[in-house]
XYZ file of C-alpha atoms in Angstrom:
173
model
C 16.922 24.073 -10.592
C 18.318 22.234 -13.645
C 15.866 19.849 -15.165
C 16.242 16.044 -14.984
C 16.908 14.770 -18.585
C 15.334 11.250 -17.635
C 12.098 12.848 -16.391
C 11.203 16.493 -16.841
C 8.757 16.242 -14.148
C 11.208 15.484 -11.512
C 13.722 18.073 -10.174
C 17.441 17.350 -10.907
C 19.507 16.190 -7.994
C 23.214 16.962 -7.585
C 25.140 13.835 -6.976
C 28.846 12.731 -6.437
C 30.232 9.516 -8.028
C 29.683 7.683 -4.735
C 26.272 8.922 -4.522
C 25.314 7.684 -8.033
C 26.773 4.145 -7.128
C 24.604 4.062 -4.033
C 21.634 5.464 -5.775
C 22.108 2.775 -8.530
C 22.233 0.090 -5.773
C 19.082 1.432 -4.160
C 17.024 1.645 -7.311
C 18.416 -1.961 -8.312
C 17.138 -3.211 -5.072
C 13.849 -1.482 -5.110
C 13.185 -2.946 -8.672
C 14.274 -6.631 -7.299
C 11.844 -6.010 -4.446
C 8.987 -4.859 -6.597
C 9.610 -7.884 -8.855
C 9.728 -10.369 -5.873
C 6.619 -8.599 -4.083
C 4.706 -9.114 -7.405
C 5.930 -12.663 -8.053
C 4.764 -13.551 -4.490
C 2.196 -11.036 -4.140
C 3.348 -10.906 -0.658
C 0.226 -12.633 -0.136
C 1.054 -14.588 3.004
C 1.496 -18.421 3.603
C -0.817 -21.420 3.816
C -4.551 -21.316 2.595
C -4.856 -17.594 2.797
C -1.904 -17.082 0.498
C -2.631 -14.706 -2.593
C -6.208 -15.082 -1.852
C -6.942 -11.180 -1.530
C -5.273 -8.798 -3.925
C -3.360 -5.782 -2.833
C -6.240 -3.269 -3.602
C -8.629 -5.201 -1.787
C -6.360 -5.537 1.116
C -5.572 -1.769 1.398
C -8.992 -0.738 1.301
C -10.194 -3.276 3.876
C -7.317 -2.485 6.108
C -8.166 1.319 5.855
C -11.745 0.834 6.702
C -10.749 -1.269 9.613
C -8.130 1.212 10.906
C -10.124 4.341 10.435
C -13.800 3.301 10.525
C -16.593 3.895 8.107
C -16.026 6.780 5.455
C -17.194 7.917 2.002
C -15.510 7.278 -1.159
C -13.889 10.479 -1.372
C -12.207 10.432 1.815
C -11.015 6.777 1.174
C -9.647 7.717 -2.047
C -7.838 10.805 -0.567
C -6.535 8.823 2.277
C -5.090 6.175 -0.289
C -3.871 8.812 -2.667
C -6.059 7.468 -5.631
C -8.946 8.951 -7.610
C -12.655 8.402 -6.424
C -13.362 6.466 -9.441
C -10.816 3.834 -8.778
C -12.057 3.341 -5.308
C -15.572 2.957 -6.603
C -14.287 0.285 -9.051
C -12.263 -1.699 -6.454
C -14.924 -1.363 -3.792
C -17.884 -2.823 -6.088
C -16.501 -6.488 -6.021
C -15.909 -6.065 -2.145
C -19.640 -4.925 -1.783
C -20.712 -7.843 -4.086
C -19.054 -10.309 -1.929
C -20.246 -9.035 1.415
C -16.996 -7.808 2.722
C -17.791 -4.006 2.551
C -21.409 -2.724 3.319
C -22.858 0.636 2.049
C -24.790 2.591 4.748
C -26.231 5.854 4.949
C -24.038 8.745 6.300
C -25.435 9.184 10.105
C -25.492 12.951 9.621
C -26.509 13.123 5.985
C -28.758 10.124 4.956
C -28.208 11.082 1.328
C -24.295 10.328 1.486
C -23.115 6.873 1.245
C -20.476 5.659 3.564
C -18.456 2.368 3.289
C -17.952 0.127 6.313
C -16.099 -2.986 6.818
C -18.671 -5.937 7.402
C -18.233 -8.393 10.087
C -17.564 -11.054 7.230
C -14.858 -8.395 5.759
C -13.242 -8.045 9.158
C -12.928 -11.821 9.697
C -11.583 -12.140 6.118
C -8.973 -9.373 6.812
C -7.750 -11.032 10.064
C -7.368 -14.261 8.011
C -5.188 -12.470 5.451
C -3.341 -10.611 7.950
C -2.572 -13.625 9.984
C -1.149 -15.268 6.849
C 0.864 -12.189 5.576
C 2.181 -11.772 9.336
C 3.577 -15.511 9.150
C 5.115 -14.744 5.822
C 6.932 -11.513 7.282
C 7.959 -13.732 10.132
C 9.572 -16.371 7.781
C 11.098 -13.643 5.577
C 12.698 -11.947 8.514
C 13.554 -15.044 10.454
C 17.063 -14.467 12.080
C 16.571 -10.649 12.283
C 16.755 -9.041 15.459
C 13.739 -7.039 16.714
C 15.861 -3.937 16.168
C 16.402 -4.818 12.696
C 12.689 -5.473 11.993
C 11.860 -1.999 13.369
C 14.597 -0.133 11.726
C 13.607 -1.966 8.325
C 9.982 -1.077 8.922
C 10.751 2.553 9.993
C 13.017 3.042 6.876
C 10.389 1.424 4.577
C 7.657 3.525 6.015
C 10.017 6.716 5.600
C 10.616 5.686 1.862
C 7.044 5.117 1.076
C 5.937 8.311 2.475
C 8.940 10.255 0.677
C 7.740 8.412 -2.557
C 4.255 9.388 -1.846
C 5.176 12.938 -1.134
C 7.076 13.396 -4.243
C 4.646 11.762 -6.739
C 1.958 14.037 -5.225
C 4.016 17.155 -5.743
C 4.828 16.077 -9.351
C 1.154 15.269 -10.150
C 0.013 18.636 -8.599
C 2.691 20.624 -10.848
C 1.101 18.951 -13.953
C 2.684 18.325 -17.225
C 6.188 20.059 -17.731
C 6.252 22.795 -20.406
């Protein structure tokens, strides 16, 4: 497969002029979305707005959805390295949102779990973010919200998969 001159880690993609225009529009909209998301931090509305950073929200959310787990499992599930999870979890433990406990089968291993305080805080932030999403998509039909969510989920999955395969391939020679 020919190499991509813009980034030698990514495979080249054959495109027609119409594809190029559509892909240019897509990448522009993704860039605008990233800017808007960063500007607002998509942190919700009201008092909870911007009260929890993205990393904390994602960590707490994963612990809530999947239950207690070790640092390695948490890192793997989030597609980041263990040292990053350790660094991001430390302030959550210090503030009482996450608790460290012994693994039920191996008392030497440490498991991270959402504390009752962490769950209450997460629910507060979720409610605020849910309200923001309701406002942003006000006037959208339920079908449009479902389609957008499905496509964004698919886009994020494809991006994660592509970046995983690029990082596994290592540096280009």
